[in-house]
Amino acid sequence: MEDSFFLDSIKPKPIRIVNPESIWNQQITLECGKFYQVISPSGSGKSTLIGILNGYRKDFEGEITFNGKPLHHAGVDEWISVRNQKISTVYQDLKLFDELTMKENIGILDSFTPHKTEEFPIGEWCSKLKIEEKMDTKARFLSYGQKQRVAIIRALNRNFRWLMLDEPFSHLDSENMEAARLLITEECRRRNAGLIITGLDKRFVQNDFISLII
Amino acid sequence: MSSKRILHKLLSKTQNPKQLIGVIAGTFIGVLLLSLAVQIYFEYKSLFQEPKNDFGKQYIIINKKISALNTLSGGISAFSADDIKEIKKLPSVQNVGSFTANRFNVLAELSMGNYSPGIRTELFFEAVDDRFIDNLPEDWGWKEGQESIPLILPADFINLYNFTFAPARGLPLISPNTIKMARFKLRLTGGTGLKEYSGRVVGYSQRLNSVLVPKNFMDITNNALSPTTEKEKKGRLIVEIDQSKSGELYKLIKEKYWETNESRLMTSKFAFLLEMILVAVGILGIVILFLAFFSTILYVLLSINKAKYEIDTLLLLGVPRKHIINWYSVNIGIIYTVIIVTSSALVWFIKSMVADYLGKFGFNITAGINPLTIISAVAALSVVWLIQYLSIRKLS
């Protein structure tokens, strides 16, 4: 299937596999358009999985194939082009620029690529996540919960076939968490994109999500 | 917001102004030394060196030693035809010429207006084939019946006058060009009569230490004023040799107990020393530039390292690498351009100061900066910039 990942016996080098049900060392297809939740105790390699799927973690054994093309030995530039065109990610450490305002952080790609932020309903997303009044505030003056919402909106503000979020709701209250979850699933459905979320609270585990156990 | 402004916001806070100033100062000093060495080298070439077509050639003036015997006999020891043949045989020798001296008396008068007694002095002339004269002036030459005689003075004359004679007598300093404007009255007397001419200085010779007149004028006037049946005596010879193979000639001179213009050789030794000093300054400039270049690279790598989070994040978000590489390269390029402009301006300023000062002593230094000075600075920094560009490119 188009834009799907195929993991063939992937095994991160630093991790000892204890759970026999884990996705490590198995053959797994991650289909574009489907939603996945990564379930595991912390420290068992959730972020490693996001890193491997994003191409910046290379310390693993096995083969990773995207859209039918093996990527394990792909060069940096090839990975960058896959990442730029197909994948949008909210990293665990958010990777916002403290010195830039929320607006500048969200629209960062406008300055460097042909991307146009005005083609996306940023204002609507911001009001859904209740941070529209922070637009001109520098990121370093935002709370961690606010930063998480900015990072989510920045991730939505681009074309993607996969949206990956690494513990995106850790500092959100339940109301904001629900709003963010709704926005994310809505956007992925609208774009027919795949979704991978780690660190979902057990209370919020959704039935329409496929569980990836680590 | 432009990409440059964003990068400036993100990356400039990782710069250390003190280190940056140190790196810029080092590069500036390196470029300045290199520029000065190149500029002085060209000034010195145009001031002291022989014209370009003489490159690699050397002119040596030889005479036989004057001993007590000569004093008694009253005659000079002339070179025989065999001597000249022997010199010509040497492979390094390209041409041999002889000096012709005047056989008449010369009295030169320079009038200084109606109320001043003017200057009057006895002079002596020499003539030599034109091919041995350096910086041959355009208005050199004489035709029979011509009233005005062109003269070439040794360049050292002016210096002797300006540095010793004039200060001692309280006379004004004169520049080479001032003397060219003066007209001398020349009174030539010999056994058969008297002739009067007007003389004017048309040029200066670095090579020949004589008051030179055109050869045909000398021959005709010698015959007219004191005819002789004796064969012309060749007391002094001028030898054109290949500079790189001058050793054989010096060997012959030593064997025969002849004398050469050692002072000229001293000048060329001095010139060689000066050249070595300039080369040393130039090399020092390049070494400093080299060190500055390494500290610039280290500085850039350090600031790239300090901005690792920003750069990695930009790359992860999909910002093309070229923007980051260009930000560093363009900024280094701007700094280098400013360095070249300021160091060239400083060289120009130093040069005009020195030119003013030396101008008082009759040295004619043209204004402006030699294009090769700027070209060498641009070339050096371009190479440095390119290597830096490549090393940044590899890293990020």
Coordinates of C-alpha atoms in Angstrom, one line a residue:
Chain A
M1 CA 0.0 0.0 0.0
E2 CA 1.1 3.5 -0.8
D3 CA 3.3 5.3 1.7
S4 CA 3.2 2.4 4.2
F5 CA 6.1 1.4 6.4
F6 CA 7.3 -2.2 6.6
L7 CA 9.4 -3.1 9.5
D8 CA 11.4 -6.3 9.0
S9 CA 12.9 -7.7 12.2
I10 CA 13.7 -4.3 13.6
K11 CA 15.7 -4.5 16.9
P12 CA 17.2 -1.4 18.5
K13 CA 20.7 -2.1 19.6
P14 CA 20.5 -0.6 23.1
I15 CA 17.3 -2.2 24.1
R16 CA 16.8 -5.7 25.6
I17 CA 13.6 -7.2 24.4
V18 CA 11.6 -8.6 27.4
N19 CA 8.0 -8.5 26.1
P20 CA 7.4 -11.4 23.7
E21 CA 4.4 -9.5 22.2
S22 CA 6.6 -6.5 21.3
I23 CA 6.8 -5.3 17.8
W24 CA 10.6 -5.6 17.9
N25 CA 12.1 -8.4 15.9
Q26 CA 8.9 -9.0 14.0
Q27 CA 7.5 -8.2 10.6
I28 CA 5.0 -5.4 10.8
T29 CA 3.3 -3.2 8.3
L30 CA 2.2 0.3 9.3
E31 CA -0.5 1.3 6.8
C32 CA -0.9 4.8 5.8
G33 CA -4.4 6.1 6.8
K34 CA -4.6 3.9 9.9
F35 CA -4.1 5.1 13.5
Y36 CA -1.6 3.5 15.8
Q37 CA -1.1 4.0 19.5
V38 CA 2.2 2.8 20.9
I39 CA 1.7 1.2 24.3
S40 CA 4.6 0.5 26.6
P41 CA 6.1 1.3 30.0
S42 CA 8.4 4.3 29.7
G43 CA 12.0 3.7 28.8
S44 CA 11.2 0.8 26.5
G45 CA 11.8 2.5 23.3
K46 CA 8.8 4.6 22.2
S47 CA 11.0 7.6 21.3
T48 CA 13.4 5.1 19.6
L49 CA 10.6 3.9 17.4
I50 CA 9.7 7.5 16.4
G51 CA 13.4 8.2 15.8
I52 CA 13.7 5.1 13.5
L53 CA 10.6 6.0 11.6
N54 CA 12.0 9.6 11.2
G55 CA 15.3 8.4 10.0
Y56 CA 17.5 10.0 12.7
R57 CA 18.1 6.9 14.7
K58 CA 20.4 4.5 12.9
D59 CA 21.3 2.2 15.8
F60 CA 19.1 -0.8 15.0
E61 CA 19.3 -4.1 13.3
G62 CA 16.8 -5.2 10.6
E63 CA 15.3 -3.5 7.5
I64 CA 12.9 -0.6 7.3
T65 CA 11.0 -0.1 4.0
F66 CA 8.9 2.9 3.1
N67 CA 6.6 2.9 0.1
G68 CA 8.4 -0.3 -1.1
K69 CA 11.9 1.3 -0.9
P70 CA 14.4 0.0 1.7
L71 CA 15.6 3.0 3.7
H72 CA 18.0 1.3 6.1
H73 CA 21.0 2.2 4.1
A74 CA 19.6 5.4 2.6
G75 CA 21.7 8.5 2.6
V76 CA 20.9 11.5 4.8
D77 CA 19.5 13.4 1.8
E78 CA 17.1 10.6 0.8
W79 CA 15.8 10.4 4.4
I80 CA 15.4 14.2 4.5
S81 CA 13.4 14.2 1.4
V82 CA 11.1 11.4 2.7
R83 CA 10.7 13.2 6.0
N84 CA 10.0 16.6 4.4
Q85 CA 7.4 15.3 2.0
K86 CA 5.7 12.6 4.0
I87 CA 6.2 12.9 7.7
S88 CA 5.3 15.5 10.3
T89 CA 6.4 14.9 13.9
V90 CA 5.8 16.3 17.3
Y91 CA 9.0 15.4 19.2
Q92 CA 9.0 14.7 22.9
D93 CA 11.2 17.7 23.6
L94 CA 8.9 19.7 21.2
K95 CA 11.9 21.3 19.4
L96 CA 10.5 24.8 19.5
F97 CA 12.7 27.9 19.2
D98 CA 12.6 29.9 22.4
E99 CA 13.7 33.1 20.7
L100 CA 10.9 33.0 18.2
T101 CA 7.3 33.9 18.8
M102 CA 4.6 31.3 18.6
K103 CA 3.6 32.6 15.2
E104 CA 7.2 32.4 13.9
N105 CA 7.5 28.9 15.3
I106 CA 4.4 27.7 13.6
G107 CA 5.3 29.4 10.3
I108 CA 9.0 28.5 10.3
L109 CA 8.9 26.7 7.0
D110 CA 7.5 29.8 5.2
S111 CA 10.9 31.4 5.4
F112 CA 12.9 28.5 3.9
T113 CA 10.6 26.5 1.6
P114 CA 7.7 27.3 -0.8
H115 CA 5.3 26.3 2.0
K116 CA 2.5 28.8 2.7
T117 CA 1.0 29.0 6.2
E118 CA -1.9 31.1 5.0
E119 CA -3.3 28.0 3.2
F120 CA -3.9 26.3 6.5
P121 CA -6.6 27.3 9.1
I122 CA -4.1 28.2 11.8
G123 CA -6.5 30.6 13.6
E124 CA -9.2 28.0 13.8
W125 CA -6.8 25.4 15.2
C126 CA -5.4 27.8 17.7
S127 CA -8.9 28.7 19.0
K128 CA -9.8 25.0 19.3
L129 CA -6.7 24.5 21.5
K130 CA -7.3 27.9 23.2
I131 CA -3.9 29.5 22.6
E132 CA -4.9 32.1 19.9
E133 CA -4.0 35.0 22.2
K134 CA -0.4 33.8 22.5
M135 CA 0.5 34.3 18.8
D136 CA 3.1 37.1 19.4
T137 CA 4.5 35.7 22.6
K138 CA 8.0 34.3 22.5
A139 CA 8.1 30.5 23.0
R140 CA 10.2 30.8 26.1
F141 CA 7.4 32.7 27.9
L142 CA 4.9 29.9 27.2
S143 CA 4.1 27.1 29.7
Y144 CA 5.0 23.6 28.8
G145 CA 1.4 22.7 28.1
Q146 CA 1.1 25.7 25.8
K147 CA 4.3 24.8 24.0
Q148 CA 2.9 21.3 23.4
R149 CA -0.1 22.8 21.7
V150 CA 2.1 25.1 19.6
A151 CA 4.2 22.1 18.5
I152 CA 1.0 20.2 17.5
I153 CA -0.2 23.1 15.4
R154 CA 3.2 23.5 13.8
A155 CA 3.1 19.8 13.0
L156 CA -0.3 20.2 11.3
N157 CA 0.9 23.2 9.4
R158 CA 2.4 21.2 6.5
N159 CA 1.5 18.5 4.1
F160 CA 2.1 15.0 5.4
R161 CA 1.1 11.4 4.9
W162 CA 2.1 10.4 8.4
L163 CA 1.7 12.3 11.7
M164 CA 3.8 11.1 14.5
L165 CA 3.4 12.4 18.1
D166 CA 5.8 11.4 20.9
E167 CA 3.9 11.9 24.2
P168 CA 2.1 15.0 23.0
F169 CA -0.4 15.3 25.8
S170 CA 1.9 14.9 28.9
H171 CA 1.3 18.4 30.2
L172 CA -2.3 19.0 29.0
D173 CA -5.4 18.9 31.2
S174 CA -8.1 16.5 30.2
E175 CA -10.1 19.2 28.5
N176 CA -7.2 20.3 26.3
M177 CA -6.1 16.7 25.8
E178 CA -9.5 15.8 24.3
A179 CA -9.5 19.0 22.1
A180 CA -6.1 18.1 20.8
R181 CA -7.0 14.5 20.2
L182 CA -10.1 15.5 18.3
L183 CA -8.1 18.0 16.2
I184 CA -5.4 15.5 15.4
T185 CA -7.7 12.6 14.4
E186 CA -9.9 14.9 12.4
E187 CA -7.0 16.3 10.4
C188 CA -5.5 12.9 9.8
R189 CA -8.9 11.5 8.6
R190 CA -9.4 14.6 6.4
R191 CA -6.0 14.1 4.8
N192 CA -6.2 10.3 4.8
A193 CA -2.9 10.2 6.7
G194 CA -1.5 7.7 9.1
L195 CA -1.2 8.5 12.8
I196 CA 1.2 7.2 15.4
I197 CA 0.8 8.4 19.0
T198 CA 2.9 7.4 22.0
G199 CA 2.2 7.9 25.7
L200 CA -1.6 7.9 25.4
D201 CA -3.2 7.7 28.8
K202 CA -4.9 4.3 29.3
R203 CA -8.1 6.2 30.0
F204 CA -8.0 7.7 26.6
V205 CA -7.1 4.6 24.6
Q206 CA -9.4 4.6 21.6
N207 CA -11.0 1.7 20.0
D208 CA -10.3 2.9 16.5
F209 CA -6.5 2.8 17.2
I210 CA -4.4 -0.2 16.5
S211 CA -2.1 -0.9 19.5
L212 CA 1.6 -1.3 18.9
I213 CA 3.0 -3.0 22.0
I214 CA 6.6 -2.5 22.9
Chain B
M1 CA 10.1 37.2 8.0
S2 CA 13.0 36.4 5.8
S3 CA 15.1 33.3 6.3
K4 CA 18.1 35.4 7.0
R5 CA 16.4 37.2 9.8
I6 CA 15.2 34.0 11.3
L7 CA 18.7 32.5 11.1
H8 CA 20.2 35.7 12.5
K9 CA 17.8 35.4 15.5
L10 CA 18.5 31.8 16.1
L11 CA 22.3 31.6 15.3
S12 CA 23.8 34.9 16.2
K13 CA 23.1 34.4 20.0
T14 CA 25.6 31.5 19.8
Q15 CA 28.3 33.9 18.6
N16 CA 31.0 35.1 21.1
P17 CA 31.8 38.8 20.2
K18 CA 35.2 38.8 21.9
Q19 CA 36.4 35.7 20.0
L20 CA 34.8 37.0 16.8
I21 CA 36.7 40.3 17.1
G22 CA 40.0 38.4 17.8
V23 CA 39.5 36.3 14.7
I24 CA 38.6 39.3 12.5
A25 CA 41.6 41.2 13.9
G26 CA 44.0 38.3 13.1
T27 CA 42.7 38.0 9.6
F28 CA 42.9 41.8 9.2
I29 CA 46.6 41.9 10.3
G30 CA 47.4 39.0 8.0
V31 CA 45.8 40.6 5.0
L32 CA 47.3 44.0 5.8
L33 CA 50.9 42.5 6.0
L34 CA 50.4 40.6 2.8
S35 CA 49.0 43.7 1.0
L36 CA 51.8 45.9 2.4
A37 CA 54.5 43.5 1.3
V38 CA 53.0 43.2 -2.2
Q39 CA 52.6 47.0 -2.5
I40 CA 56.1 47.8 -1.3
Y41 CA 57.5 45.2 -3.5
F42 CA 56.0 46.8 -6.6
E43 CA 57.0 50.4 -5.4
Y44 CA 60.5 49.2 -4.9
K45 CA 60.6 47.5 -8.2
S46 CA 59.6 50.6 -10.0
L47 CA 61.9 52.8 -8.0
F48 CA 65.2 50.9 -8.0
Q49 CA 65.0 48.1 -10.4
E50 CA 66.2 48.1 -14.0
P51 CA 63.5 48.3 -16.6
K52 CA 61.7 45.1 -17.3
N53 CA 63.4 44.2 -20.6
D54 CA 66.7 44.0 -18.7
F55 CA 65.4 41.3 -16.5
G56 CA 68.0 38.8 -15.6
K57 CA 70.8 41.0 -17.1
Q58 CA 73.5 42.7 -15.1
Y59 CA 75.8 45.5 -16.2
I60 CA 79.3 45.5 -14.7
I61 CA 81.8 48.3 -15.2
I62 CA 85.4 47.2 -15.2
N63 CA 88.6 49.2 -15.1
K64 CA 92.2 48.4 -14.5
K65 CA 93.6 49.4 -11.1
I66 CA 95.2 52.8 -10.9
S67 CA 98.6 52.4 -9.2
A68 CA 101.4 54.7 -8.4
L69 CA 102.9 53.9 -11.8
N70 CA 99.9 55.5 -13.4
T71 CA 100.4 58.6 -11.3
L72 CA 104.0 58.9 -12.5
S73 CA 103.3 58.2 -16.1
G74 CA 100.2 60.3 -16.3
G75 CA 98.4 57.8 -18.4
I76 CA 95.7 55.3 -17.6
S77 CA 96.0 51.6 -18.1
A78 CA 93.8 50.9 -21.0
F79 CA 92.3 47.5 -21.9
S80 CA 94.0 45.8 -24.9
A81 CA 92.1 44.2 -27.7
D82 CA 93.2 40.8 -26.3
D83 CA 91.6 41.7 -22.9
I84 CA 88.3 42.5 -24.6
K85 CA 88.5 39.4 -26.7
E86 CA 89.0 37.4 -23.6
I87 CA 86.0 38.9 -21.9
K88 CA 83.8 38.4 -25.0
K89 CA 84.8 34.7 -25.0
L90 CA 83.0 34.1 -21.7
P91 CA 79.6 32.4 -22.3
S92 CA 77.8 34.7 -19.9
V93 CA 78.9 37.9 -21.6
Q94 CA 76.4 39.3 -24.0
N95 CA 77.9 42.6 -24.9
V96 CA 81.0 44.7 -24.2
G97 CA 81.1 48.4 -24.6
S98 CA 83.7 51.0 -23.7
F99 CA 83.4 54.5 -22.3
T100 CA 84.7 57.5 -24.3
A101 CA 86.0 60.4 -22.2
N102 CA 86.2 64.0 -23.3
R103 CA 89.6 65.3 -24.5
F104 CA 88.5 68.9 -24.1
N105 CA 87.8 71.1 -21.1
V106 CA 84.2 71.6 -20.0
L107 CA 83.0 74.6 -18.1
A108 CA 79.3 74.6 -17.1
E109 CA 77.5 77.7 -15.9
L110 CA 74.1 77.9 -14.4
S111 CA 72.8 81.5 -14.1
M112 CA 70.5 82.2 -11.3
G113 CA 69.0 85.5 -12.5
N114 CA 70.6 88.9 -12.9
Y115 CA 71.5 89.6 -9.2
S116 CA 73.1 86.3 -8.4
P117 CA 76.5 85.1 -9.4
G118 CA 75.2 81.7 -10.4
I119 CA 77.0 78.4 -10.3
R120 CA 80.1 77.6 -12.4
T121 CA 81.9 74.4 -12.4
E122 CA 84.3 72.3 -14.5
L123 CA 82.7 69.1 -15.7
F124 CA 83.8 65.9 -17.4
F125 CA 81.7 63.9 -19.8
E126 CA 81.6 60.3 -20.8
A127 CA 79.9 58.6 -23.7
V128 CA 78.8 55.0 -24.2
D129 CA 76.7 53.2 -26.7
D130 CA 73.0 53.9 -26.1
R131 CA 72.2 50.2 -25.5
F132 CA 74.0 50.3 -22.2
I133 CA 72.0 53.2 -20.9
D134 CA 69.1 52.4 -18.6
N135 CA 65.9 54.5 -18.7
L136 CA 66.9 56.0 -22.1
P137 CA 65.0 59.3 -22.3
E138 CA 62.9 60.1 -25.3
D139 CA 64.7 63.3 -26.2
W140 CA 68.1 61.7 -26.0
G141 CA 70.4 62.0 -29.1
W142 CA 72.2 64.7 -31.0
K143 CA 72.5 65.9 -34.6
E144 CA 75.3 67.9 -36.0
G145 CA 74.6 71.6 -35.6
Q146 CA 72.2 71.1 -32.7
E147 CA 72.7 73.8 -30.1
S148 CA 71.4 71.9 -27.1
I149 CA 73.2 68.9 -25.6
P150 CA 71.1 66.4 -23.7
L151 CA 72.8 65.1 -20.5
I152 CA 72.2 62.1 -18.3
L153 CA 73.2 62.4 -14.7
P154 CA 73.9 59.6 -12.2
A155 CA 70.8 59.3 -10.0
D156 CA 73.1 59.4 -7.0
F157 CA 74.1 63.0 -7.9
I158 CA 70.8 64.3 -6.8
N159 CA 71.0 62.4 -3.6
L160 CA 74.5 63.6 -2.9
Y161 CA 73.4 67.2 -3.6
N162 CA 70.2 67.0 -1.5
F163 CA 71.6 65.1 1.5
T164 CA 75.1 66.6 1.8
F165 CA 75.8 69.6 -0.3
A166 CA 72.5 71.6 0.0
P167 CA 72.0 71.3 3.7
A168 CA 75.6 72.3 4.4
R169 CA 75.4 75.4 2.1
G170 CA 71.8 76.3 3.1
L171 CA 70.7 75.8 -0.5
P172 CA 67.2 74.6 -1.4
L173 CA 66.6 71.0 -2.0
I174 CA 65.8 70.2 -5.6
S175 CA 63.8 67.4 -7.2
P176 CA 65.0 65.5 -10.3
N177 CA 62.3 67.3 -12.3
T178 CA 63.5 70.8 -11.2
I179 CA 66.9 70.1 -12.6
K180 CA 65.4 69.0 -15.9
M181 CA 64.0 72.5 -16.3
A182 CA 67.4 74.2 -15.9
R183 CA 69.6 75.2 -18.9
F184 CA 73.4 75.2 -18.5
K185 CA 75.8 77.1 -20.6
L186 CA 78.5 74.7 -21.7
R187 CA 81.9 76.1 -22.7
L188 CA 84.1 73.6 -24.4
T189 CA 87.7 74.4 -25.0
G190 CA 90.4 72.3 -26.7
G191 CA 93.7 72.8 -28.5
T192 CA 92.0 74.0 -31.6
G193 CA 89.4 76.4 -30.3
L194 CA 86.2 76.9 -28.3
K195 CA 82.6 75.9 -28.7
E196 CA 79.5 76.9 -26.8
Y197 CA 76.4 74.9 -26.3
S198 CA 73.5 74.8 -24.0
G199 CA 73.1 71.7 -21.9
R200 CA 70.0 70.3 -20.3
V201 CA 69.5 67.2 -18.1
V202 CA 67.1 64.8 -19.7
G203 CA 67.4 61.8 -17.5
Y204 CA 69.0 59.9 -14.7
S205 CA 70.9 56.7 -14.8
Q206 CA 70.8 54.2 -11.9
R207 CA 73.5 52.2 -13.7
L208 CA 76.1 54.6 -14.9
N209 CA 78.0 56.8 -12.6
S210 CA 79.0 59.4 -15.2
V211 CA 77.7 62.6 -16.8
L212 CA 76.7 61.1 -20.1
V213 CA 76.5 62.8 -23.5
P214 CA 75.4 61.2 -26.8
K215 CA 78.2 59.2 -28.3
N216 CA 78.2 60.9 -31.7
F217 CA 78.5 64.3 -30.1
M218 CA 81.5 63.1 -28.0
D219 CA 83.3 61.7 -31.1
I220 CA 82.7 64.7 -33.3
T221 CA 83.6 67.3 -30.6
N222 CA 86.7 65.3 -29.5
N223 CA 87.9 65.3 -33.1
A224 CA 87.1 69.0 -33.6
L225 CA 88.6 70.4 -30.5
S226 CA 91.6 68.1 -29.9
P227 CA 92.3 65.9 -32.9
T228 CA 94.6 63.0 -32.3
T229 CA 96.1 60.2 -34.4
E230 CA 96.4 57.9 -31.5
K231 CA 94.0 55.0 -31.2
E232 CA 91.3 55.6 -28.6
K233 CA 92.2 54.2 -25.2
K234 CA 89.6 52.0 -23.6
G235 CA 90.0 52.8 -19.9
R236 CA 86.6 51.6 -18.7
L237 CA 84.5 48.8 -20.1
I238 CA 80.8 48.1 -19.5
V239 CA 79.9 44.4 -19.8
E240 CA 76.4 43.1 -20.2
I241 CA 76.1 39.6 -18.6
D242 CA 73.5 37.0 -17.7
Q243 CA 73.0 37.7 -14.0
S244 CA 72.7 34.0 -13.1
K245 CA 76.1 33.2 -14.7
S246 CA 78.2 36.2 -13.6
G247 CA 80.6 34.0 -11.6
E248 CA 83.0 33.4 -14.5
L249 CA 83.4 37.1 -15.2
Y250 CA 84.2 37.7 -11.5
K251 CA 86.8 35.0 -11.6
L252 CA 88.5 36.6 -14.6
I253 CA 88.4 40.1 -13.0
K254 CA 90.0 38.6 -9.9
E255 CA 92.7 36.8 -11.9
K256 CA 93.6 39.9 -13.9
Y257 CA 93.5 42.3 -10.8
W258 CA 90.9 44.5 -12.5
E259 CA 88.4 46.5 -10.6
T260 CA 84.6 46.6 -10.8
N261 CA 81.9 49.0 -9.7
E262 CA 81.7 47.4 -6.3
S263 CA 79.3 50.0 -5.0
R264 CA 76.8 49.0 -7.6
L265 CA 77.2 45.4 -6.4
M266 CA 76.6 46.7 -2.9
T267 CA 73.4 48.3 -4.1
S268 CA 72.4 45.1 -5.7
K269 CA 73.2 43.3 -2.4
F270 CA 71.1 45.8 -0.6
A271 CA 68.4 45.3 -3.1
F272 CA 68.6 41.6 -2.5
L273 CA 68.4 42.1 1.2
L274 CA 65.4 44.4 0.8
E275 CA 63.8 41.8 -1.4
M276 CA 64.4 39.1 1.2
I277 CA 62.9 41.3 3.9
L278 CA 59.8 41.9 1.7
V279 CA 59.5 38.2 1.0
A280 CA 59.8 37.6 4.7
V281 CA 57.1 40.1 5.5
G282 CA 54.9 38.6 2.8
I283 CA 55.5 35.1 4.1
L284 CA 54.8 36.4 7.7
G285 CA 51.5 37.8 6.3
I286 CA 50.6 34.5 4.8
V287 CA 51.5 32.6 8.0
I288 CA 49.4 35.0 10.1
L289 CA 46.6 34.7 7.5
F290 CA 47.0 30.9 7.7
L291 CA 46.7 30.9 11.5
A292 CA 43.8 33.4 11.3
F293 CA 42.2 31.1 8.9
F294 CA 42.5 28.1 11.2
S295 CA 41.2 30.1 14.1
T296 CA 38.3 31.3 11.9
I297 CA 37.5 27.7 11.0
L298 CA 37.7 26.7 14.7
Y299 CA 35.5 29.6 15.6
V300 CA 32.9 28.7 13.0
L301 CA 32.9 25.1 14.0
L302 CA 32.6 26.1 17.6
S303 CA 29.6 28.3 16.9
I304 CA 28.1 25.6 14.7
N305 CA 28.5 23.3 17.7
K306 CA 27.0 25.8 20.1
A307 CA 24.0 26.1 17.7
K308 CA 23.7 22.4 17.3
Y309 CA 20.2 22.3 18.8
E310 CA 19.0 25.1 16.4
I311 CA 20.7 23.6 13.4
D312 CA 19.5 20.0 14.0
T313 CA 16.0 21.2 14.7
L314 CA 15.9 23.3 11.5
L315 CA 17.1 20.2 9.6
L316 CA 14.5 17.9 11.3
L317 CA 11.7 20.4 10.5
G318 CA 12.7 20.2 6.8
V319 CA 14.7 23.4 6.3
P320 CA 17.1 22.8 3.4
R321 CA 20.8 22.6 4.5
K322 CA 21.9 25.2 2.0
H323 CA 20.2 28.0 4.0
I324 CA 22.3 27.3 7.1
I325 CA 25.6 26.8 5.1
N326 CA 24.9 30.0 3.2
W327 CA 24.2 31.9 6.4
Y328 CA 27.7 31.1 7.7
S329 CA 29.4 31.5 4.3
V330 CA 27.8 34.8 3.4
N331 CA 28.5 36.3 6.7
I332 CA 32.2 35.2 6.5
G333 CA 32.2 36.6 3.0
I334 CA 30.8 40.0 4.2
I335 CA 33.5 40.2 6.9
Y336 CA 36.2 39.3 4.4
T337 CA 35.0 42.0 2.0
V338 CA 35.1 44.6 4.7
I339 CA 38.6 43.4 5.7
I340 CA 39.8 43.7 2.1
V341 CA 38.3 47.2 1.7
T342 CA 39.7 48.5 5.0
S343 CA 43.1 47.0 4.6
S344 CA 43.4 48.3 1.0
A345 CA 42.3 51.8 2.2
L346 CA 44.9 51.6 4.9
V347 CA 47.6 50.6 2.5
W348 CA 46.6 53.5 0.2
F349 CA 46.7 55.9 3.2
I350 CA 50.1 54.6 4.4
K351 CA 51.4 54.9 0.8
S352 CA 50.3 58.4 0.3
M353 CA 51.9 59.4 3.6
V354 CA 55.2 57.8 2.6
A355 CA 54.9 59.2 -0.9
D356 CA 54.6 62.7 0.5
Y357 CA 57.6 62.2 2.7
L358 CA 59.8 60.6 0.1
G359 CA 58.7 63.2 -2.5
K360 CA 60.7 65.8 -0.5
F361 CA 63.8 63.9 -1.4
G362 CA 63.1 63.6 -5.0
F363 CA 61.6 60.2 -5.2
N364 CA 58.7 60.2 -7.6
I365 CA 56.1 57.8 -6.3
T366 CA 52.9 57.5 -8.2
A367 CA 49.7 57.8 -6.3
G368 CA 47.2 55.0 -5.9
I369 CA 47.4 51.4 -4.9
N370 CA 48.7 48.7 -7.2
P371 CA 45.8 46.5 -8.5
L372 CA 47.9 43.4 -7.8
T373 CA 47.9 44.3 -4.1
I374 CA 44.1 44.1 -4.0
I375 CA 44.1 41.1 -6.3
S376 CA 46.5 39.2 -4.0
A377 CA 44.4 40.0 -0.9
V378 CA 41.2 39.0 -2.7
A379 CA 42.9 35.8 -4.0
A380 CA 44.2 34.8 -0.6
L381 CA 40.9 35.4 1.2
S382 CA 38.9 33.7 -1.6
V383 CA 41.0 30.5 -1.2
V384 CA 40.5 30.7 2.6
W385 CA 36.8 31.4 2.1
L386 CA 36.4 28.5 -0.3
I387 CA 38.1 26.0 2.1
Q388 CA 35.9 27.2 4.9
Y389 CA 32.8 26.9 2.8
L390 CA 33.8 23.3 1.9
S391 CA 34.5 22.4 5.6
I392 CA 31.2 23.9 6.8
R393 CA 29.4 22.1 3.9
K394 CA 30.8 18.8 5.0
L395 CA 29.7 19.3 8.6
S396 CA 26.2 20.4 8.8

